[in-house]
mmCIF file of C-alpha atoms and ligand atoms in Angstrom:
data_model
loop_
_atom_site.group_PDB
_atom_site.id
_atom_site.type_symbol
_atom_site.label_atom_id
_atom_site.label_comp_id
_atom_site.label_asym_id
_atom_site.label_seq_id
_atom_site.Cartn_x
_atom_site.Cartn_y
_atom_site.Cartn_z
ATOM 1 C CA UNK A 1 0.000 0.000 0.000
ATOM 2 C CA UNK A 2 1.505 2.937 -1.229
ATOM 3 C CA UNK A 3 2.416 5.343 2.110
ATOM 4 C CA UNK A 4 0.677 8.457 0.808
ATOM 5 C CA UNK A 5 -3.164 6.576 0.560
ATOM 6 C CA UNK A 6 -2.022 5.660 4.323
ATOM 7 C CA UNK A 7 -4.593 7.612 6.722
ATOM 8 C CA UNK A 8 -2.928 8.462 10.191
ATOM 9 C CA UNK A 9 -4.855 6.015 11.803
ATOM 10 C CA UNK A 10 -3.785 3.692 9.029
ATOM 11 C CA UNK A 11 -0.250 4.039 9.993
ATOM 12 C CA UNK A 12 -0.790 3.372 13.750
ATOM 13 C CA UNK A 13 -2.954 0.516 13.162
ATOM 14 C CA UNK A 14 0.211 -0.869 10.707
ATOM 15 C CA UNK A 15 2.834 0.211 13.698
ATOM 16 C CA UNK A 16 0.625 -1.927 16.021
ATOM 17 C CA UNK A 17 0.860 -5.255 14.137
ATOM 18 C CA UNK A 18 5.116 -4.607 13.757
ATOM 19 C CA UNK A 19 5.051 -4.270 17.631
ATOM 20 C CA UNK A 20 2.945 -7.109 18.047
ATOM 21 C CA UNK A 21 4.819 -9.377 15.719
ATOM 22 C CA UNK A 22 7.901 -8.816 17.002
ATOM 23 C CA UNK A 23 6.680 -9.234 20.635
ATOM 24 C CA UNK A 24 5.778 -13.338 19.311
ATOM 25 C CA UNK A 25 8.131 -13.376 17.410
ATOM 26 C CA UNK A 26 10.703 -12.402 20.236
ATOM 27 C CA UNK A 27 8.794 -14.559 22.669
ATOM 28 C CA UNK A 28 8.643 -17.597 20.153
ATOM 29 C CA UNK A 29 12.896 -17.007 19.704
ATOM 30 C CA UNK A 30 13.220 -16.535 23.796
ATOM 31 C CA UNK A 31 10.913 -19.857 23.904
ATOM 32 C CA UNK A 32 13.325 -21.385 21.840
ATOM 33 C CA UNK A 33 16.662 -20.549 23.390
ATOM 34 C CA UNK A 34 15.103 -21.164 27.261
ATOM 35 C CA UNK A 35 14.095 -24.910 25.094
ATOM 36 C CA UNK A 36 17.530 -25.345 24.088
ATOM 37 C CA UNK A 37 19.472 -24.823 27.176
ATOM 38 C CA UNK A 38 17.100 -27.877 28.697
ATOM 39 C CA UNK A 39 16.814 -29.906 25.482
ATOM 40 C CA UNK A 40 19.629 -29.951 23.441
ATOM 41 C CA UNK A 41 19.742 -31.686 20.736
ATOM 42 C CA UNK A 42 19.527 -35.930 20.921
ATOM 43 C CA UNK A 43 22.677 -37.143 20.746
ATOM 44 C CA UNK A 44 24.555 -34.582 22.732
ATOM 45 C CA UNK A 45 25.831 -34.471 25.894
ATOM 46 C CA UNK A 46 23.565 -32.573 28.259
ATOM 47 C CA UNK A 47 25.778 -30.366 30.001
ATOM 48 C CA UNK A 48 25.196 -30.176 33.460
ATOM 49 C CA UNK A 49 23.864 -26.411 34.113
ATOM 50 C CA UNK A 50 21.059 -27.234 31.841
ATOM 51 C CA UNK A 51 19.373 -29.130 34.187
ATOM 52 C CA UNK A 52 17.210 -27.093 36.305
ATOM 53 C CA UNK A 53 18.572 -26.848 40.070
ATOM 54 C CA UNK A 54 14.948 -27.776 41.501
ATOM 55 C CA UNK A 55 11.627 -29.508 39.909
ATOM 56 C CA UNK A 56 8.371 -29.885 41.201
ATOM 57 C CA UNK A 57 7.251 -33.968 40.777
ATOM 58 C CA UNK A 58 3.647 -35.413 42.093
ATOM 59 C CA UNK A 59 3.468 -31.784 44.503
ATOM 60 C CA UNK A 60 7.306 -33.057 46.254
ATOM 61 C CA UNK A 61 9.809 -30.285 45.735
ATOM 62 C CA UNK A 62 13.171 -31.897 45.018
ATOM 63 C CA UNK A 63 16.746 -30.827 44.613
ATOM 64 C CA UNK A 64 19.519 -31.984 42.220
ATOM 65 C CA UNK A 65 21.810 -33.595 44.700
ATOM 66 C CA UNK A 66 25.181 -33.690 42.324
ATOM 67 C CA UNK A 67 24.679 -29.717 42.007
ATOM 68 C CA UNK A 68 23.840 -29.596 45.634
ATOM 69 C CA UNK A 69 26.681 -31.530 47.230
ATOM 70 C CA UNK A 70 29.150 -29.695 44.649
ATOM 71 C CA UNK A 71 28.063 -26.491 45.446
ATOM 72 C CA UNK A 72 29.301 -27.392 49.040
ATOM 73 C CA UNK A 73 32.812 -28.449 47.605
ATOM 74 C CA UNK A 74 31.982 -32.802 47.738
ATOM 75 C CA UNK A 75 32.860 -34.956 44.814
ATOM 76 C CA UNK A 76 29.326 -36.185 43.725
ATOM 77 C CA UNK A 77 29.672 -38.786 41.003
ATOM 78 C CA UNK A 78 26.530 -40.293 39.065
ATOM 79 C CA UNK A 79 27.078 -44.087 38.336
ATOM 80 C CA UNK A 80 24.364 -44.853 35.533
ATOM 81 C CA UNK A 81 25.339 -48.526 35.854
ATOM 82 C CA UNK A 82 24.354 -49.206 39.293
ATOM 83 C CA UNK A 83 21.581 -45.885 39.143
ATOM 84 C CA UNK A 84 23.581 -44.548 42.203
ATOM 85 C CA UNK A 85 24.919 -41.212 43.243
ATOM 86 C CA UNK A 86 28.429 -41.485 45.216
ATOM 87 C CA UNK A 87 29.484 -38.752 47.275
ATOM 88 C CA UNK A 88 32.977 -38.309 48.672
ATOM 89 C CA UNK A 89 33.002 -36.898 52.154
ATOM 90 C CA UNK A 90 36.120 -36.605 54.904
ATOM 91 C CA UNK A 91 33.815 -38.529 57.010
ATOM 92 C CA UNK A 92 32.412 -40.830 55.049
ATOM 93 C CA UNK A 93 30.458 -41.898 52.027
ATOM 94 C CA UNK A 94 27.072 -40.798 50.829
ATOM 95 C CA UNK A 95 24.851 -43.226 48.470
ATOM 96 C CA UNK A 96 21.557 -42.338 46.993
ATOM 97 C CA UNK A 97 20.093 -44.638 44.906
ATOM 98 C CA UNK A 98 17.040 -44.147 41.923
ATOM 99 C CA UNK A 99 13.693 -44.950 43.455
ATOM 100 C CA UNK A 100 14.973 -45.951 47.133
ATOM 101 C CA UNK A 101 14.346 -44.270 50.235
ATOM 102 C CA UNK A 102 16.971 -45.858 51.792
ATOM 103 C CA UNK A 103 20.474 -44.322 51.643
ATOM 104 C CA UNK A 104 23.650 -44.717 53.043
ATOM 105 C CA UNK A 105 24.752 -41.431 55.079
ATOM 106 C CA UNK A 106 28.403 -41.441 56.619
ATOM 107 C CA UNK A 107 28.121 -45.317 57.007
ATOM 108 C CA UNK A 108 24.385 -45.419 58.175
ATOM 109 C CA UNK A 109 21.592 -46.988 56.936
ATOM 110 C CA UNK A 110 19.149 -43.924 56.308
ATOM 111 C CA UNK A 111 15.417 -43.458 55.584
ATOM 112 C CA UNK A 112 15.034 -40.291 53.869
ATOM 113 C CA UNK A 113 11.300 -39.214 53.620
ATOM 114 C CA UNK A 114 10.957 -39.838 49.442
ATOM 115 C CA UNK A 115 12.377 -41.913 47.146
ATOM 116 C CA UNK A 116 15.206 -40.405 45.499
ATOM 117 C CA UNK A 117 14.117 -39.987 41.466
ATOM 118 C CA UNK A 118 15.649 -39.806 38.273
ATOM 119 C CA UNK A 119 14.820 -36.681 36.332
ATOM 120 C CA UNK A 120 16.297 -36.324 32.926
ATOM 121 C CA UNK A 121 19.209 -38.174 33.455
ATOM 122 C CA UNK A 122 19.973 -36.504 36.685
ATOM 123 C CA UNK A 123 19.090 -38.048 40.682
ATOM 124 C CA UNK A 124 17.260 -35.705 42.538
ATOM 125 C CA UNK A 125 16.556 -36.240 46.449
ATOM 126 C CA UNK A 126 13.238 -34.215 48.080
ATOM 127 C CA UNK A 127 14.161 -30.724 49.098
ATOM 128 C CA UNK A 128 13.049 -31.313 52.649
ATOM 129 C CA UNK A 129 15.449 -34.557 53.221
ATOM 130 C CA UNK A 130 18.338 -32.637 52.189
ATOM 131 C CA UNK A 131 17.468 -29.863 53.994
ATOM 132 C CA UNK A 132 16.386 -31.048 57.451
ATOM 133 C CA UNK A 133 18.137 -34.482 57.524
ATOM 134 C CA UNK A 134 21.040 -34.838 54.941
ATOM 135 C CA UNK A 135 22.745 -31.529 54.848
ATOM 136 C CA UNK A 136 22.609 -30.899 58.949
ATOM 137 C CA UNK A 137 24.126 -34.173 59.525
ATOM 138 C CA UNK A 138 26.793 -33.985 56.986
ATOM 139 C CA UNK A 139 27.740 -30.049 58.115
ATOM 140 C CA UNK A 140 26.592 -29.036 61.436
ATOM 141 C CA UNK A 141 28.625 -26.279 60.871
ATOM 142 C CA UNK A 142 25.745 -24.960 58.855
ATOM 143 C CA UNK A 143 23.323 -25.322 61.523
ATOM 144 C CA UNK A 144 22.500 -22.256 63.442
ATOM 145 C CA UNK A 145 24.123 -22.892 67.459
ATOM 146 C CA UNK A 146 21.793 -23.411 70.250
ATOM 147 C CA UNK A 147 23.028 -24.196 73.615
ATOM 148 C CA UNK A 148 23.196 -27.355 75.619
ATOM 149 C CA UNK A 149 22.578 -26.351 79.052
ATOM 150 C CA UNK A 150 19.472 -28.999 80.408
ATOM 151 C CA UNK A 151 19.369 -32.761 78.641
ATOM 152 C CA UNK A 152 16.601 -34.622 79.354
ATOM 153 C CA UNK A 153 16.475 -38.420 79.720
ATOM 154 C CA UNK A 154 13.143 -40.234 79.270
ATOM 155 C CA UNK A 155 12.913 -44.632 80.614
ATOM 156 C CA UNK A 156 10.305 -45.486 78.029
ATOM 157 C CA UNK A 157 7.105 -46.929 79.796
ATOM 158 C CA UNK A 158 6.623 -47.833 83.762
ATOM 159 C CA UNK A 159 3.815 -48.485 86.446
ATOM 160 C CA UNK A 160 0.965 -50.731 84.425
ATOM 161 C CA UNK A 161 2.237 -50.061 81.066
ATOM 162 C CA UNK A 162 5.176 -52.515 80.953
ATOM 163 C CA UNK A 163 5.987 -51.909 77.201
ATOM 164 C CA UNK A 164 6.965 -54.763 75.117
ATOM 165 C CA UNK A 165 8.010 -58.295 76.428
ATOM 166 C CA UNK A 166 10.463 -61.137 75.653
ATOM 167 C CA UNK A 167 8.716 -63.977 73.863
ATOM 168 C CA UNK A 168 8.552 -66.307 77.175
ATOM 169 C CA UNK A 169 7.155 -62.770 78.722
ATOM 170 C CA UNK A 170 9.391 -62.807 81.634
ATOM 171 C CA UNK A 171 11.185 -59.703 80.561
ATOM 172 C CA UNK A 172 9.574 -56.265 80.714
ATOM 173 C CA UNK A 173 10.953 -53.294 78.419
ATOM 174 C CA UNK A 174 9.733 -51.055 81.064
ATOM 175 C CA UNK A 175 12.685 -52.736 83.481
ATOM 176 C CA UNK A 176 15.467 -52.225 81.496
ATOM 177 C CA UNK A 177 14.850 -48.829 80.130
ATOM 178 C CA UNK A 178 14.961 -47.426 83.949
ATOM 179 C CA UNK A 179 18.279 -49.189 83.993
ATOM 180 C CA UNK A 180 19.962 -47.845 81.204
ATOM 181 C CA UNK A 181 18.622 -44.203 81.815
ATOM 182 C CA UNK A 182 19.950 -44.676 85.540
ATOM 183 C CA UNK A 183 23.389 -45.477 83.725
ATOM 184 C CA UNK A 184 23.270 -43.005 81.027
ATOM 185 C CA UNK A 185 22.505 -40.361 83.788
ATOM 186 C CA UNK A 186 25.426 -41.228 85.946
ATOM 187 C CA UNK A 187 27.860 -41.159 82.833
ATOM 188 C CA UNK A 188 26.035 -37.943 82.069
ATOM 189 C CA UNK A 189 27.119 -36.359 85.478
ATOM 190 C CA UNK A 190 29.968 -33.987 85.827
ATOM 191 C CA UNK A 191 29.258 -32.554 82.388
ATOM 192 C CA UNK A 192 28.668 -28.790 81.359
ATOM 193 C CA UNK A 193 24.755 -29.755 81.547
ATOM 194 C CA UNK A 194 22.260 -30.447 84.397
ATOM 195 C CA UNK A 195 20.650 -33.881 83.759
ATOM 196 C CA UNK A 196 17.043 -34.483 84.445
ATOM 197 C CA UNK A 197 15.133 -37.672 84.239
ATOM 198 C CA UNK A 198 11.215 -38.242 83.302
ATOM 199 C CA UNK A 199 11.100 -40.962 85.793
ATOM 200 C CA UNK A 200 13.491 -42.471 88.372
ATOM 201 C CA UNK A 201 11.152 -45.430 89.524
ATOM 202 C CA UNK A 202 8.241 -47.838 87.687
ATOM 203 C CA UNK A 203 5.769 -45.131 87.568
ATOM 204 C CA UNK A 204 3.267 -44.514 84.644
ATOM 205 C CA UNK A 205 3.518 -41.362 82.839
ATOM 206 C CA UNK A 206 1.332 -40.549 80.089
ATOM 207 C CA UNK A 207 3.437 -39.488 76.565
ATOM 208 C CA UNK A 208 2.148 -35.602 76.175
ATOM 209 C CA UNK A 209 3.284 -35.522 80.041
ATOM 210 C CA UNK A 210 6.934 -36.856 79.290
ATOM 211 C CA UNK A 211 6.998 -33.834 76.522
ATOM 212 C CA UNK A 212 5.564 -31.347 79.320
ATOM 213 C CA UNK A 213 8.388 -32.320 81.637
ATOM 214 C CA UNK A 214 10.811 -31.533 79.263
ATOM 215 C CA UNK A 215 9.260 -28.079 78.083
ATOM 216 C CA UNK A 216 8.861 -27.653 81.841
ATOM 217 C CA UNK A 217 12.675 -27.891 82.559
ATOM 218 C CA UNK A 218 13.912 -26.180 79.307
ATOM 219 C CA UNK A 219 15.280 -29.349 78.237
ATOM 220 C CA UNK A 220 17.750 -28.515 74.941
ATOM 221 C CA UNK A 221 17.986 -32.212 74.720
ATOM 222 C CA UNK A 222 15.837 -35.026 74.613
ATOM 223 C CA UNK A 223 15.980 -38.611 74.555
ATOM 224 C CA UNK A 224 13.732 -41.464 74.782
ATOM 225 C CA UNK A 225 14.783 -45.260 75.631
ATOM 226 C CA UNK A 226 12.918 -48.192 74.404
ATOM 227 C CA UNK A 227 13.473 -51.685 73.651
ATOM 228 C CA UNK A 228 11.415 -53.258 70.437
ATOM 229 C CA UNK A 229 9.562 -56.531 69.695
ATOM 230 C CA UNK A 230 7.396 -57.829 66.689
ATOM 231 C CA UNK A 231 4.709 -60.387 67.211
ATOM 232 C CA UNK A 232 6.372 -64.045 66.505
ATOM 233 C CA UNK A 233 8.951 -62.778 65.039
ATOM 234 C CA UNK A 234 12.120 -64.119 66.850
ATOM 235 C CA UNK A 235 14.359 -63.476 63.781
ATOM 236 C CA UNK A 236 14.086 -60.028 63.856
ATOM 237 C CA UNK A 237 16.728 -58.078 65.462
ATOM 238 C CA UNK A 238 18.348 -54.853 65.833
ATOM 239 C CA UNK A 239 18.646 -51.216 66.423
ATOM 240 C CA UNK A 240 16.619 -48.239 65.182
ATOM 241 C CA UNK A 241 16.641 -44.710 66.128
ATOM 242 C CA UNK A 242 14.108 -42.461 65.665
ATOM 243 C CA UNK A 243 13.899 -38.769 65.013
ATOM 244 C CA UNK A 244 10.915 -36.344 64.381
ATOM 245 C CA UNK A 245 9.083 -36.980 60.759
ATOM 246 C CA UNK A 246 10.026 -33.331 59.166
ATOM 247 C CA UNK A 247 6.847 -31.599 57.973
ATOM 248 C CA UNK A 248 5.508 -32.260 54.732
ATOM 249 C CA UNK A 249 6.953 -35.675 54.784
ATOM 250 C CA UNK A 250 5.596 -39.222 55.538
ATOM 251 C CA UNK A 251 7.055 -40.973 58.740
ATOM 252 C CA UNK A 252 9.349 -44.233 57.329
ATOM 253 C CA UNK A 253 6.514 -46.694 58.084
ATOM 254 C CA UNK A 254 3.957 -44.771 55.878
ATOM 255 C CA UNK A 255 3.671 -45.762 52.854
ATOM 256 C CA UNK A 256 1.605 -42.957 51.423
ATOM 257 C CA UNK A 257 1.170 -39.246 52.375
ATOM 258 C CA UNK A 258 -1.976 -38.413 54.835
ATOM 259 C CA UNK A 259 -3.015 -34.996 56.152
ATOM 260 C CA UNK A 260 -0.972 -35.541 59.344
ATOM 261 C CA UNK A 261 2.171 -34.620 57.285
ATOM 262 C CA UNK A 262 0.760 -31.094 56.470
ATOM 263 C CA UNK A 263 0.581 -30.175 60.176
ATOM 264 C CA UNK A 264 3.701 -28.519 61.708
ATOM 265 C CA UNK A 265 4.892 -29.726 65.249
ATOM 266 C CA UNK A 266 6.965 -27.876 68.385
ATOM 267 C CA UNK A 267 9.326 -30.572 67.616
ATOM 268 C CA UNK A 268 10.114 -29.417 63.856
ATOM 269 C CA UNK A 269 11.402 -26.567 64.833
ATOM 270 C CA UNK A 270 14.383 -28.619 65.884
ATOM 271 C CA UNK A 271 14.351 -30.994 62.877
ATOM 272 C CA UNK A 272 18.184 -29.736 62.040
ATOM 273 C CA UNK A 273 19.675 -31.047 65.241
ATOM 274 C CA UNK A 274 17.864 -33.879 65.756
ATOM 275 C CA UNK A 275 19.054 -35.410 62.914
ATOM 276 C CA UNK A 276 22.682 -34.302 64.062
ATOM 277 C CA UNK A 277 21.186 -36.467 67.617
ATOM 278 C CA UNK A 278 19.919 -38.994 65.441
ATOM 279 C CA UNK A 279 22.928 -39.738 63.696
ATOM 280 C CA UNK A 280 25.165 -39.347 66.448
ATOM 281 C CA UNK A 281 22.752 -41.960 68.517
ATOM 282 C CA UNK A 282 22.461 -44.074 65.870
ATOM 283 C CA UNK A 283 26.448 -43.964 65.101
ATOM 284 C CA UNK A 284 27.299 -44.956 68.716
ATOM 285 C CA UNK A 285 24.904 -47.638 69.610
ATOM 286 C CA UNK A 286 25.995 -49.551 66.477
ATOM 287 C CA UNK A 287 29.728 -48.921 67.073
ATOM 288 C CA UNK A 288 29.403 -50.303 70.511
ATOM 289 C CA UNK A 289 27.162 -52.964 70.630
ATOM 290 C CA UNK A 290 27.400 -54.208 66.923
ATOM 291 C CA UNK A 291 23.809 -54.931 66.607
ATOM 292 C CA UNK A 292 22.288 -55.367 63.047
ATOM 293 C CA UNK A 293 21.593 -51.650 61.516
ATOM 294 C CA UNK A 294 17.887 -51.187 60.630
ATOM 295 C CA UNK A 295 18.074 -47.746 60.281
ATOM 296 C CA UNK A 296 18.269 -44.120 61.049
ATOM 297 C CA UNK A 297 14.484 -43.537 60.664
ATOM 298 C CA UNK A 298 11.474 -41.185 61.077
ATOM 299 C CA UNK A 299 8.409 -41.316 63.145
ATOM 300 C CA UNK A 300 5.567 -38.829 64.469
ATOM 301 C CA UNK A 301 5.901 -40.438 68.139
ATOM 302 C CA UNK A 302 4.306 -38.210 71.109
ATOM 303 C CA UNK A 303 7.210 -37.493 73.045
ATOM 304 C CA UNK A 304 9.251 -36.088 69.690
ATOM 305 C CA UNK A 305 6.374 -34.380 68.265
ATOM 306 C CA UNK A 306 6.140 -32.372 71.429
ATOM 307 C CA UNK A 307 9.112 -31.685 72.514
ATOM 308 C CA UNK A 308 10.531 -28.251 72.160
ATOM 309 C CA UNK A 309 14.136 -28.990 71.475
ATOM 310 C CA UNK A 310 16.107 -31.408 69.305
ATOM 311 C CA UNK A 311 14.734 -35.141 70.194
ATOM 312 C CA UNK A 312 15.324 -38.958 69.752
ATOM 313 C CA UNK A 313 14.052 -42.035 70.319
ATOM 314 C CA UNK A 314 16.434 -45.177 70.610
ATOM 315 C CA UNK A 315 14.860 -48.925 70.247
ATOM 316 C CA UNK A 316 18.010 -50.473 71.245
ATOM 317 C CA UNK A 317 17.291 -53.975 70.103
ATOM 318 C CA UNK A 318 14.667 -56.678 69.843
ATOM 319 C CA UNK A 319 13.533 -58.251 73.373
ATOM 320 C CA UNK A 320 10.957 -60.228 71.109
ATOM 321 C CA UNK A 321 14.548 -62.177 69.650
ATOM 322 C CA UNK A 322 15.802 -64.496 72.186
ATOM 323 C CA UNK A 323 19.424 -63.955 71.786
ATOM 324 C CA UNK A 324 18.738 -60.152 71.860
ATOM 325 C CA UNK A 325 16.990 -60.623 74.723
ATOM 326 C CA UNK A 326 19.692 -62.253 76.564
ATOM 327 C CA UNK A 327 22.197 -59.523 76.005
ATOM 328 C CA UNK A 328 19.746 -56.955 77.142
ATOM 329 C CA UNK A 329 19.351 -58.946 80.324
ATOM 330 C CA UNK A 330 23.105 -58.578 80.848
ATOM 331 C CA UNK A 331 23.815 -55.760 83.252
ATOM 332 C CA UNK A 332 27.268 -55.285 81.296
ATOM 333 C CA UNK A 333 25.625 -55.125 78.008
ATOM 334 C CA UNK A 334 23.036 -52.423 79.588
ATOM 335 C CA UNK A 335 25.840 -50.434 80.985
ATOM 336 C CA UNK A 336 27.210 -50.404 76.925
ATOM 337 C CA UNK A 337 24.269 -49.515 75.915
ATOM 338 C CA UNK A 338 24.632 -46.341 78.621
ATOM 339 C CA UNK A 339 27.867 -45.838 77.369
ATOM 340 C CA UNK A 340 26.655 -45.259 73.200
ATOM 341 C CA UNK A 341 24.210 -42.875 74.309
ATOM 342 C CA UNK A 342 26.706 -40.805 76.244
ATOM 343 C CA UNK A 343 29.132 -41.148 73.226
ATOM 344 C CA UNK A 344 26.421 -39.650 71.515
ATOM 345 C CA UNK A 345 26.058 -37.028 73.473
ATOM 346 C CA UNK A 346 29.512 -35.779 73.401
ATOM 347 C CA UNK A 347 29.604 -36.080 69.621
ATOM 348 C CA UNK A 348 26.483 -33.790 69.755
ATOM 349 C CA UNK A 349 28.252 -31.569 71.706
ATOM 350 C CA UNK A 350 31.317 -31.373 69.399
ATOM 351 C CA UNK A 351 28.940 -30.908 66.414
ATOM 352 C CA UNK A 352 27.109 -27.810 68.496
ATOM 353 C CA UNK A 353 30.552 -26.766 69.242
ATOM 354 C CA UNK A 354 31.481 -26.479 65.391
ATOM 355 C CA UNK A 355 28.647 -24.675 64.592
ATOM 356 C CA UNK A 356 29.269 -21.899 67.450
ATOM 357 C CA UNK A 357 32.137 -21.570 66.264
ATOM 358 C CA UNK A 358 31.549 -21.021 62.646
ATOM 359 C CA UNK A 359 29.049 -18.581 63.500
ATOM 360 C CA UNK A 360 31.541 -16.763 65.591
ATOM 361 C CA UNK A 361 34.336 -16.178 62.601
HETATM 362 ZN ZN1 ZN B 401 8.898 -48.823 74.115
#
C-alpha cells in the first residue's frame, strides 16, 4: 500500500501489528533458546547447568543432589550402571540410589522421607530430606548454634504399662529402660549440663506428660529409651533410632502421604539437630554394641512431636529375639548400651561446638 493513501490512523494501526509481531516473534525465539538450554539436541551431551537446580514432581519439591553436594565443595559422582549417586566426604560416604528411600549417610543406613528420582538423566533427592536431615548431619557447621545447658532423659514406659516383652514374657521393656537411663545419667554427670530424668522409679507417665516435663525444665535435649519386639517374630533383630518426621513428609513406616504430614509440630522446629542427635545416637549404639543396623528412621511419636528442642528415640534392640533378649538382660551389656548414648552425646556436643564456632568467625 503505497504510504501516501495511508490515513494516520492507518499508519498506527500498521505500527501496532510490527510491535505485536515482534513481541511473538521475540517470545517464540526466547521460547526457543530457554528450550535449548534444557533440550539440546539428541545425541549430545547434556551439560550439566542445563538441568534445572529444583523440579516440582507429584506436589514433592526436590533438589539436584550432584549440584547440591558440589556447590558445598563434595565430589558427587553419578554411576548410571548401578543408578547410584556417590558422594565423597572426609567422614564418610554418601549413596543415593534411583527410586529408594533408603540411603547410606556417613556409614548409616538412612530413611530419607521420598524416594530419590531420576529426572532427565539426573538423581534428585526431596528438598526437605536434604534440607532437614542430609545436609545438617553432613555439616553441622551450617546449623545455626543453640546451647546445651538442660538434657533430658526419658525410661520409656513404667507403672501398668510394661511396654513390650520377651517372647517367654518374663522380661519387661519397662525394666530395662529405667536401667539404662539410671546409667546413662550417671555417665552424664559432671558434664557442662544439668541432667534431668522423666522418671526415676516404675511409675506410669502418660506421653504428652513426658513432653511437658521436658518443656517444663527447658530441656535442649531429649531422649527417649525403648526396647522393640514384633509379634512371633524371633528373627528379627536390631537397632533403630528415631527422630521427628520433618513436615511435609511421611514418617518411614507410611507408605503414602496423609493430612498428618501437612501439620507442623513444636518438635520441627528442631528438625536440624535432631538429625545431628539422630545420627550421632544411631552412630554410637551400632559402634558399641554391633547390633544389626535397621536404620536411622522417622516417626511422628508423642514425646518427639512435642518436645521443644532437638529429640530422639532409641529402640536399642529386639527383646521379642531371644538372643537379643539375653544380652539386654546382661547388666554389662546395659551399661554399653549407657555408654553409646553418652558417646552420643559428646559427639552432639562437638557438632554444636562447630557450629558456634563457625558462626563466631
Ligand atoms: Zn517402648
Amino acid at each position: 500500500m503505497p504510504l501516501r493513501c495511508q490515513t494516520p490512523v492507518e499508519v498506527s494501526r500498521n505500527g501496532l501489528r510490527a510491535v505485536i509481531a515482534s513481541i511473538i516473534l521475540f517470545a517464540f525465539l526466547g521460547f526457543t533458546v530457554c528450550n535449548l538450554g534444557a533440550e539440546p539436541a539428541r545425541g549430545r551431551p547434556r551439560p550439566e547447568a542445563a538441568f534445572p537446580a529444583k523440579v516440582t514432581l507429584a506436589g514433592v519439591n526436590y533438589t539436584d543432589a550432584k549440584a547440591a553436594f558440589s556447590r558445598l565443595g563434595y565430589k558427587a559422582v553419578w554411576d548410571a550402571k548401578t543408578q547410584q549417586l556417590n558422594v565423597g566426604t572426609a567422614a564418610g560416604p554418601l549413596v543415593f540410589r534411583v527410586d529408594s528411600r533408603e540411603a547410606d549417610v556417613l556409614g548409616l543406613r538412612t530413611f530419607l522421607g521420598e524416594p530419590a528420582v531420576l529426572y532427565r538423566t539426573a538423581l534428585y533427592l526431596a528438598t526437605v530430606d536434604l534440607e532437614r536431615l542430609v545436609l545438617p548431619i553432613l555439616r553441622p557447621d551450617r546449623n545455626t548454634p543453640r546451647p546445651l545447658r538442660v538434657i533430658m532423659i526419658d525410661a520409656g514406659h513404667g507403672g501398668n504399662d510394661s511396654g513390650t516383652l520377651s517372647a517367654d514374657e518374663k522380661l519387661q521393656e519397662k525394666t530395662f529402660t529405667l536401667d539404662v537411663a539410671r546409667r546413662f545419667q550417671r555417665l552424664l554427670a559432671g558434664g557442662d549440663w544439668r541432667v534431668v530424668m522423666t522418671r526415676t522409679d516404675d511409675r506410669y507417665i502418660a506421653l504428652p506428660e513426658r513432653a511437658e516435663m521436658a518443656n517444663a525444665a527447658k530441656a535442649d535435649l531429649f531422649i527417649s529409651i525403648h526396647f522393640n519386639a514384633v509379634p512371633n517374630g524371633s528373627a528379627v533383630r536390631g537397632t533403630e533410632t528415631y527422630v521427628l518426621t520433618p513436615r511435609f513428609q511421611r514418617s518411614t513406616s507410611s507408605a503414602k502421604t496423609s493430612a498428618e504430614d501437612k501439620v507442623n509440630q513444636p518438635g520441627n522446629r528442631h528438625d536440624a539437630w535432631s538429625a545431628v542427635l539422630g545420627y550421632h545416637m544411631h552412630r554410637q549404639l551400632l559402634a558399641k554394641l554391633k547390633t544389626e543396623d535397621r536404620g536411622l528412621k522417622r516417626a511422628r511419636f508423642a514425646v518427639l512431636r512435642l518436645v521443644d528442642c532437638p529429640g530422639v528415640l532409641v529402640e536399642a534392640g529386639y527383646l521379642s529375639n531371644p538372643g537379643e533378649a539375653k544380652r539386654i538382660a546382661d547388666a554389662d551389656y546395659r551399661g554399653d548400651i549407657a555408654e553409646a548414648l553418652a558417646s552420643a552425646v559428646n559427639g552432639y556436643a562437638a557438632s554444636l561446638a562447630t557450629a558456634t564456632r563457625a558462626t563466631s568467625k
